[in-house]
CSV table of C-alpha atoms and ligand atoms in Angstrom, one decimal:
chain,number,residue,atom,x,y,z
G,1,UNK,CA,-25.3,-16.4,4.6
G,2,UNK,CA,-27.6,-14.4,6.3
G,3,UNK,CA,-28.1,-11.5,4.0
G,4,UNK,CA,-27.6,-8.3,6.6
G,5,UNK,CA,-24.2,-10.1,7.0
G,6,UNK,CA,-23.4,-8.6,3.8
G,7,UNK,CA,-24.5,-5.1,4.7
G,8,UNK,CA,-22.7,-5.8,7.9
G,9,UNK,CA,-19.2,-6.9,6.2
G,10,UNK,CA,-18.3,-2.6,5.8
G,11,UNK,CA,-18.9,-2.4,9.4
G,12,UNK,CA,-15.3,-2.6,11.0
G,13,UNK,CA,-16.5,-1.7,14.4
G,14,UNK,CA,-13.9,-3.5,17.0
G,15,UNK,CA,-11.5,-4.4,14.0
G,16,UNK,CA,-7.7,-3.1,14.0
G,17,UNK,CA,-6.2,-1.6,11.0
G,18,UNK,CA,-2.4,-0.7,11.0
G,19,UNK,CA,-1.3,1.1,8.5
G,20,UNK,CA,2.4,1.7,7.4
G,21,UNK,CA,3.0,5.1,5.1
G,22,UNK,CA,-0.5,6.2,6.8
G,23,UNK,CA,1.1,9.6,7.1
G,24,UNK,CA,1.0,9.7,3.4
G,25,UNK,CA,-1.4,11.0,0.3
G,26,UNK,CA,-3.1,7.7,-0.6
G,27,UNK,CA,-3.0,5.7,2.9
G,28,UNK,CA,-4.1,8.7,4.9
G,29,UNK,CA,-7.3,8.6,2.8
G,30,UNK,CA,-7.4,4.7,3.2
G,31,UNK,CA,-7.6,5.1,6.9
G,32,UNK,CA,-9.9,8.0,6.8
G,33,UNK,CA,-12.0,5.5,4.6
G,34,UNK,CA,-11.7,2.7,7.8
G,35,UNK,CA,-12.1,4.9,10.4
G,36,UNK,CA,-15.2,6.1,8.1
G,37,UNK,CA,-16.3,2.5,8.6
G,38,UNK,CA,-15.7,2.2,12.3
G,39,UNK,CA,-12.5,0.7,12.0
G,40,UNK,CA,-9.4,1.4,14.8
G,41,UNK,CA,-7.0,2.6,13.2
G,42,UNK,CA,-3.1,3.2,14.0
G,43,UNK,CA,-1.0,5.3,11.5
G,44,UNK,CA,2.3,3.6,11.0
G,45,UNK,CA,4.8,6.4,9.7
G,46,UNK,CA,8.6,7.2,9.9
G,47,UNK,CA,7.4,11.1,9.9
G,48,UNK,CA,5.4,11.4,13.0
G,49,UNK,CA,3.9,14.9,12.2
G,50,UNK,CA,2.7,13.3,9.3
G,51,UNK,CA,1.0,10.3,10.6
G,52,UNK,CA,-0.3,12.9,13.2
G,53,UNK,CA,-2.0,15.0,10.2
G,54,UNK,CA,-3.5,11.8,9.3
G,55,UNK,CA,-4.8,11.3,12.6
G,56,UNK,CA,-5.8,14.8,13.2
G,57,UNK,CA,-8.3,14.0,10.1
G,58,UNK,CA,-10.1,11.0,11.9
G,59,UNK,CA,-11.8,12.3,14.7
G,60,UNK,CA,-15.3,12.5,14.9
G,61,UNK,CA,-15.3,9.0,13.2
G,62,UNK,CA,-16.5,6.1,16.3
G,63,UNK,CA,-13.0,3.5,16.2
G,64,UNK,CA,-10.0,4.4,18.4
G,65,UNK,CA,-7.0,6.0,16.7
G,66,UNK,CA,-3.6,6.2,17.3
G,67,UNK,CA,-0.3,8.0,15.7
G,68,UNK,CA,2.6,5.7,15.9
G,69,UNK,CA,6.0,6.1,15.1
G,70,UNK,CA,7.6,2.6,12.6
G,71,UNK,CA,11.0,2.7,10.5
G,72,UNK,CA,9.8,-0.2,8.5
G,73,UNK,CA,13.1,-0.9,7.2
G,74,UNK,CA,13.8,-1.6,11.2
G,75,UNK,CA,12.9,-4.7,12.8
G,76,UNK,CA,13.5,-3.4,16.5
G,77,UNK,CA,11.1,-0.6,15.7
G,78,UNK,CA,8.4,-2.4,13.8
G,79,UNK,CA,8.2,-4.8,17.1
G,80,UNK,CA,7.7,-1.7,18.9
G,81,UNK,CA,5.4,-0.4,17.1
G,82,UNK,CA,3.3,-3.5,16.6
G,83,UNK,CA,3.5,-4.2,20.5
G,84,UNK,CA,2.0,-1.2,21.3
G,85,UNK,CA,-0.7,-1.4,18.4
G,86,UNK,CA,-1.5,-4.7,20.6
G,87,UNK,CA,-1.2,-3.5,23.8
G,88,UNK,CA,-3.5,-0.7,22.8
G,89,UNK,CA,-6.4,-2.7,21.1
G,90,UNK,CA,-5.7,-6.4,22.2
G,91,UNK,CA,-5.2,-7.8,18.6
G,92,UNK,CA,-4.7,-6.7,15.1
G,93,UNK,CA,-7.1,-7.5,12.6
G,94,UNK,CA,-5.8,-6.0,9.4
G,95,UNK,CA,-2.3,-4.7,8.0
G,96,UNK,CA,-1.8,-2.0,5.5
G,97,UNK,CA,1.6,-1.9,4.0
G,98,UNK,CA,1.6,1.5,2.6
G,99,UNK,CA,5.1,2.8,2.9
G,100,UNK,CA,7.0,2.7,-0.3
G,101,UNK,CA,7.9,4.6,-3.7
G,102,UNK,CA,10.1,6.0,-6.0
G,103,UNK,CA,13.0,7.9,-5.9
G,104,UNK,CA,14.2,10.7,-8.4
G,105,UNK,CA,17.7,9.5,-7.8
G,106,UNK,CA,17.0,6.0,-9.1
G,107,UNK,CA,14.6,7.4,-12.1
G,108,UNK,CA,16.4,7.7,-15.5
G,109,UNK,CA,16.4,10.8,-17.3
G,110,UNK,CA,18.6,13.2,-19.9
G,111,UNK,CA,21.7,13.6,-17.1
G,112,UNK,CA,21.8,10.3,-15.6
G,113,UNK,CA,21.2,7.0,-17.8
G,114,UNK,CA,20.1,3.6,-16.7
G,115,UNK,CA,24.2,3.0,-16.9
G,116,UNK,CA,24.8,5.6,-14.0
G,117,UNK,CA,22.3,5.1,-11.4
G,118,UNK,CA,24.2,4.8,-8.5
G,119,UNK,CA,23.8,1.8,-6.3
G,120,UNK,CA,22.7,3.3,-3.2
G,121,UNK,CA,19.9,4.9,-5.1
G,122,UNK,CA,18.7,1.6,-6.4
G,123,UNK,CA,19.1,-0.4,-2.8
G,124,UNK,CA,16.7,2.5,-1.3
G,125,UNK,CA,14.2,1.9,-3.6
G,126,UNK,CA,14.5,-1.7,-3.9
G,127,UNK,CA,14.7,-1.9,0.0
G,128,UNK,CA,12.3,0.4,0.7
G,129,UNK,CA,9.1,-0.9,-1.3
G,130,UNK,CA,10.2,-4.6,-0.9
G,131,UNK,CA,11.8,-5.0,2.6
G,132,UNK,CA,9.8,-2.6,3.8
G,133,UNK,CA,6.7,-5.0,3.1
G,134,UNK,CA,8.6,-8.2,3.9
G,135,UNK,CA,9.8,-6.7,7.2
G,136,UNK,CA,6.5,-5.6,9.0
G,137,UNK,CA,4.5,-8.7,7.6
G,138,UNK,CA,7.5,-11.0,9.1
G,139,UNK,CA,6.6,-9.0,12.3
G,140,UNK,CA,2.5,-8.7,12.3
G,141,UNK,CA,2.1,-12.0,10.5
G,142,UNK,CA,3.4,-13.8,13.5
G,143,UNK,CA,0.7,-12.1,15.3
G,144,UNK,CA,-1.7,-13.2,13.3
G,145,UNK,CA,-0.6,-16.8,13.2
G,146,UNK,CA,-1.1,-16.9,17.0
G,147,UNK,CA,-4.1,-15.3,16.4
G,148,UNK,CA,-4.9,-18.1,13.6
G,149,UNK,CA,-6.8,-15.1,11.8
G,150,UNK,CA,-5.7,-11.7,9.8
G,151,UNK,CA,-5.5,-9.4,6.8
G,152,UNK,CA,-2.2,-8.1,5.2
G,153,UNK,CA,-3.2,-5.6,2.2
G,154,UNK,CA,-0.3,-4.3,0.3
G,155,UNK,CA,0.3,-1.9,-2.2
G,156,UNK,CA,1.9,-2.6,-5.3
G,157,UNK,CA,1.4,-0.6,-8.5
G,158,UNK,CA,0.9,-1.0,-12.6
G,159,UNK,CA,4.3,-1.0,-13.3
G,160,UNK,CA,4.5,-4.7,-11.8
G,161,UNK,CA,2.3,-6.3,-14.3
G,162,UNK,CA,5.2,-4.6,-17.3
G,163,UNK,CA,7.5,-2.3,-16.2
G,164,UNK,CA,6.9,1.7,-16.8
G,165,UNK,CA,10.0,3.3,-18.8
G,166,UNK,CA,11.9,5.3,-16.4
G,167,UNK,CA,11.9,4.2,-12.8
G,168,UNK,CA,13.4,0.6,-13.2
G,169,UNK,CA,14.1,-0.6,-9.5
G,170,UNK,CA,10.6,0.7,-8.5
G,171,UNK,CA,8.9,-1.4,-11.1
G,172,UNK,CA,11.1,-4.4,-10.2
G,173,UNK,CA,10.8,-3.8,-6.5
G,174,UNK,CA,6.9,-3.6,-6.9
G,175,UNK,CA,7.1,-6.5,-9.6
G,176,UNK,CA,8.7,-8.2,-6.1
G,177,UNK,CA,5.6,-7.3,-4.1
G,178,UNK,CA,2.9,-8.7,-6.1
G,179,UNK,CA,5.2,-12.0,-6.2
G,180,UNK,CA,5.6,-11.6,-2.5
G,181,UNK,CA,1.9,-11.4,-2.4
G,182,UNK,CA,1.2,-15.0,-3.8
G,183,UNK,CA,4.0,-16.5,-1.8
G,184,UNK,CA,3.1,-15.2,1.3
G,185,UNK,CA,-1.2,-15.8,0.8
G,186,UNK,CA,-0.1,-19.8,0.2
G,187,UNK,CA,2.5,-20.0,2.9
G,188,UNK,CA,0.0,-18.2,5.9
G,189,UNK,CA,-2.7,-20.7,4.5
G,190,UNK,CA,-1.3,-23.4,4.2
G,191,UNK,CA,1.0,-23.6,7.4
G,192,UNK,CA,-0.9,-21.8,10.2
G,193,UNK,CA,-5.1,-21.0,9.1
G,194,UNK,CA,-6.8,-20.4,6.2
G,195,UNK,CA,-8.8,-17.4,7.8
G,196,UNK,CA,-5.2,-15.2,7.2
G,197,UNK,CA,-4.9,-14.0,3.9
G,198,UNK,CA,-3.0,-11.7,2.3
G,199,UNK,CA,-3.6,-9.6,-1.2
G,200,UNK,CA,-2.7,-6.2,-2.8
G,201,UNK,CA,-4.4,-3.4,-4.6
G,202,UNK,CA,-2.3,-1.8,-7.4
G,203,UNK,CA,-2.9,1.7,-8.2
G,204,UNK,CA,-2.7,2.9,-11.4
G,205,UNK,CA,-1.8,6.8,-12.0
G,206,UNK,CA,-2.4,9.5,-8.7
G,207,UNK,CA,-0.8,12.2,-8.8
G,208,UNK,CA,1.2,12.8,-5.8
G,209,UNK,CA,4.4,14.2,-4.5
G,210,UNK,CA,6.5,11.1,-5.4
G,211,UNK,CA,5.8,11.5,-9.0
G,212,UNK,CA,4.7,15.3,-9.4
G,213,UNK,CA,8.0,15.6,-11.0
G,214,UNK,CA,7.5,13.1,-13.7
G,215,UNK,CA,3.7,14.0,-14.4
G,216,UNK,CA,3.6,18.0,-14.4
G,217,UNK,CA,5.8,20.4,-15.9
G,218,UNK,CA,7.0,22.5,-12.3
G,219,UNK,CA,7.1,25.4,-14.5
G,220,UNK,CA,4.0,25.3,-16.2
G,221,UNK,CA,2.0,23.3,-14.7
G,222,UNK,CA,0.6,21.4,-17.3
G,223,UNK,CA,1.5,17.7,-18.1
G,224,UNK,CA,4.4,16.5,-18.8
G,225,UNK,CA,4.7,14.4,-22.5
G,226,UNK,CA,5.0,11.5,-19.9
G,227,UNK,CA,1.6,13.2,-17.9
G,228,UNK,CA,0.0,13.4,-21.1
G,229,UNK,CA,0.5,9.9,-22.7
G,230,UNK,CA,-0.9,7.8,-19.4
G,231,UNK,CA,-4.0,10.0,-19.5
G,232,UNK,CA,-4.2,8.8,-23.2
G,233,UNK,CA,-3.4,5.3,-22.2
G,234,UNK,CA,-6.4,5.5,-19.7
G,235,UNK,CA,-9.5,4.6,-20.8
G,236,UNK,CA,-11.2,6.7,-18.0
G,237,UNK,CA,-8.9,9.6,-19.3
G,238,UNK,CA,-8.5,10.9,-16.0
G,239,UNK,CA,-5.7,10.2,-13.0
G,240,UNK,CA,-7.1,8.3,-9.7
G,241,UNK,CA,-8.1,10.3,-6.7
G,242,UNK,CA,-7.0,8.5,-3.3
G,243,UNK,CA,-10.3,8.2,-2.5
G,244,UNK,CA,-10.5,5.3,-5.9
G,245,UNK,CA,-8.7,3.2,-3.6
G,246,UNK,CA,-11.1,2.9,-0.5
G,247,UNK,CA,-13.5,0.8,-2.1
G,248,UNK,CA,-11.1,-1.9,-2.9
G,249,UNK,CA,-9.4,-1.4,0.2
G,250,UNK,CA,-12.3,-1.7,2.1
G,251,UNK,CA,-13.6,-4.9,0.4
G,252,UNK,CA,-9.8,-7.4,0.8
G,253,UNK,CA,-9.9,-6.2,4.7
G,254,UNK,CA,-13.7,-7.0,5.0
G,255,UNK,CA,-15.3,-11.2,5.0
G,256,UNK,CA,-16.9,-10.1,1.4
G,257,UNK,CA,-13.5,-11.0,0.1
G,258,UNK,CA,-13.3,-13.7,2.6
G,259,UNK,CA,-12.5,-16.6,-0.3
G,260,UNK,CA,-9.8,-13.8,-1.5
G,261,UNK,CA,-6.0,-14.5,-1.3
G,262,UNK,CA,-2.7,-14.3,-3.3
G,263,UNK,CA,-4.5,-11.4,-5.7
G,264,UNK,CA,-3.7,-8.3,-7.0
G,265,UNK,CA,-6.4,-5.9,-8.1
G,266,UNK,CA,-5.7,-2.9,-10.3
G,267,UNK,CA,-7.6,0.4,-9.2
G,268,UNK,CA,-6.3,1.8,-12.6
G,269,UNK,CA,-9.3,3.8,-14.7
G,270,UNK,CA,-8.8,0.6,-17.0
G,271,UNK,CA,-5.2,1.4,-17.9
G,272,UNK,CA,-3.8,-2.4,-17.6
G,273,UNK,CA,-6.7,-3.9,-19.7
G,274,UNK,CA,-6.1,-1.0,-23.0
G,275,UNK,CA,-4.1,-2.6,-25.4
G,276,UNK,CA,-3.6,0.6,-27.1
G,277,UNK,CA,-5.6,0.3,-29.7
S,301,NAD,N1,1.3,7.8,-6.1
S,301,NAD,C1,1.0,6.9,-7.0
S,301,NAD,O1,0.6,7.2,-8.2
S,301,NAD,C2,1.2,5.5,-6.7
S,301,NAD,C3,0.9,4.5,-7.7
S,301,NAD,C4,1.1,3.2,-7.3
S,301,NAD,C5,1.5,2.8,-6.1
S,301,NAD,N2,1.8,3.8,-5.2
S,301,NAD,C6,2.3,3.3,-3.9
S,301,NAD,O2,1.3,3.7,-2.9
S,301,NAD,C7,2.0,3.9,-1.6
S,301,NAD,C8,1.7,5.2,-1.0
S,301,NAD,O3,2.2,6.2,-2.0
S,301,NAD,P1,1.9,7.8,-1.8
S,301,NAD,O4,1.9,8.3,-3.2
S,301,NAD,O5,0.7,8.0,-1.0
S,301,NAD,O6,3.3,8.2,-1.1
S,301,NAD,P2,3.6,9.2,0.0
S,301,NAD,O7,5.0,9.6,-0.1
S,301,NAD,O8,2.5,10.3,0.1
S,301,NAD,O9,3.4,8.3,1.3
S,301,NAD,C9,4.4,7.4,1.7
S,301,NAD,C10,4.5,7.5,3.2
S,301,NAD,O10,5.5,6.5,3.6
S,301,NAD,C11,6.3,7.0,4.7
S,301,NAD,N3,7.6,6.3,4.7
S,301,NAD,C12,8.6,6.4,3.8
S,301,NAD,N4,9.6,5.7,4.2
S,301,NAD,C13,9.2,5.0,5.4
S,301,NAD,C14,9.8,4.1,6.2
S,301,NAD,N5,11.1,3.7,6.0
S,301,NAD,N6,9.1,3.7,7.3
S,301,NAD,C15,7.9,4.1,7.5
S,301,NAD,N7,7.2,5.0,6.8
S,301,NAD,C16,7.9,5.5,5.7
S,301,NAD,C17,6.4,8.5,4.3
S,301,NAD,O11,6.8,9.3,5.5
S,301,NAD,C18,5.0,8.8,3.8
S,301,NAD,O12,4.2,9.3,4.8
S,301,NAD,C19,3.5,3.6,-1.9
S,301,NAD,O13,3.7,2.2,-1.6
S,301,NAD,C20,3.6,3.8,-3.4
S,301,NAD,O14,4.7,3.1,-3.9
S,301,NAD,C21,1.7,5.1,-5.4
């Protein structure tokens, strides 16, 4: 390889990146981290004002941006929104599926036990984080296998390599994910071109609004006895910043992960490799 080309891999000028959840804490820094490179990038969120924030943050940057509105739990509307993300920039080169999380009605705590969380609570969370990845890359993956070339990134989290205590259909819907992950990098290989692939970052501990609850005491403050143990538990004794995940983002939607499918990488502060002890 010529060696610029590895300097030149970051560039994303002319390269699409949708992102689903862009409205939100960690994917409206991922796209602020593309557009940072160059990149064209539509924000994918079911709360337009958000994914308007989001893109209120990229200009200045050189891509084309766009705010668009996706349910990703709704077929109809994730067709819409992917036609216009073509129409718009003539292909897609890249898909983030950010949307997902956790739900305090499906989280176990001193009033409601594993025994009584009730159904609906656990289909939202299961369908949210794993339909809502299954769904859009059903809908942009057939894109990219005209295209014969793409990049589906999704986000799972450390609660899929063993389970965290507390949330169980989050960890079992995310577990789901990073199996999804695999299946779908073979499958887009091996049946329509090897230049689609398809991986996942896992984030380790950020603390955001979907788990503010479970990290910080809302009366204090400080951590929780839950806060305080995954800052023990992390070798880099600190929670991740959104902006951790840009570099790893950057590098499975760029050709200097071009041999790289069907993986998960931790962006964790070394929690998944601490035994412990
Ligand atoms: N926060 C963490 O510590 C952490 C750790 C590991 C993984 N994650 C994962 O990272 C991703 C982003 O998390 P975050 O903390 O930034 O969350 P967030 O709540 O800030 O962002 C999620 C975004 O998804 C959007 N959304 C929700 N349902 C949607 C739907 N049906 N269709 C389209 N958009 C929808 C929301 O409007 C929001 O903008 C999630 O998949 C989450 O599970 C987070």
């Amino acid at each position: 390889m010529d060696p610029s080309n590895f300097l030149r891999a970051y560039d994303f000028s002319g390269k699409t990146i949708a992102i689903t959840g862009g409205g939100g804490v960690l994917c409206g820094e991922l796209a602020r981290g593309l557009a940072g490179c160059h990149a064209n990038v539509a924000v994918l969120d079911r709360d337009v004002g958000l994914a308007g924030k989001t893109h209120a943050t990229l200009g200045g940057t050189k891509g084309r941006h766009k705010a668009v509105y996706i349910d990703v739990l709704d077929r109809a509307s994730i067709e819409k929104a992917a036609s216009e993300v073509v129409s718009e920039y003539g292909k897609i080169d890249g898909l983030i599926n950010g949307a997902g999380g956790n739900n305090p009605k499906a989280t176990t705590n001193p009033q409601q036990s594993f025994f009584d969380i009730p159904a609906d609570a656990l289909q939202f969370v299961s369908n949210l984080n794993l339909q809502g990845t299954m769904l859009p890359s059903q809908v942009f993956g057939r894109i990219m296998a005209k295209q014969k070339e793409g990049i589906i990134l999704n986000v799972s989290s450390m609660n899929a390599f063993r389970p965290l205590t507390r949330i169980p259909a989050y960890s079992a819907a995310k577990a789901a994910v990073s199996n999804f992950t695999q299946w779908l990098a073979v499958h887009l290989a091996q049946e329509y071109s090897p230049n689609i692939r398809v991986n996942a970052i896992a984030p380790g501990f950020f603390l955001t609004e979907q788990n503010r609850f479970l990290l910080t005491d809302k009366d204090t403050g400080g951590l929780t006895a839950r806060g305080n143990k995954i800052i023990e538990h992390t070798p880099m004794a600190r929670f991740g910043g959104p902006e951790d995940l840009v570099g790893a983002t950057l590098w499975l939607l760029s050709p200097a992960s071009q041999f790289v499918t069907g993986v998960v990488v931790p962006i964790d502060g070394g929690f998944s490799a601490f035994s412990g002890v």
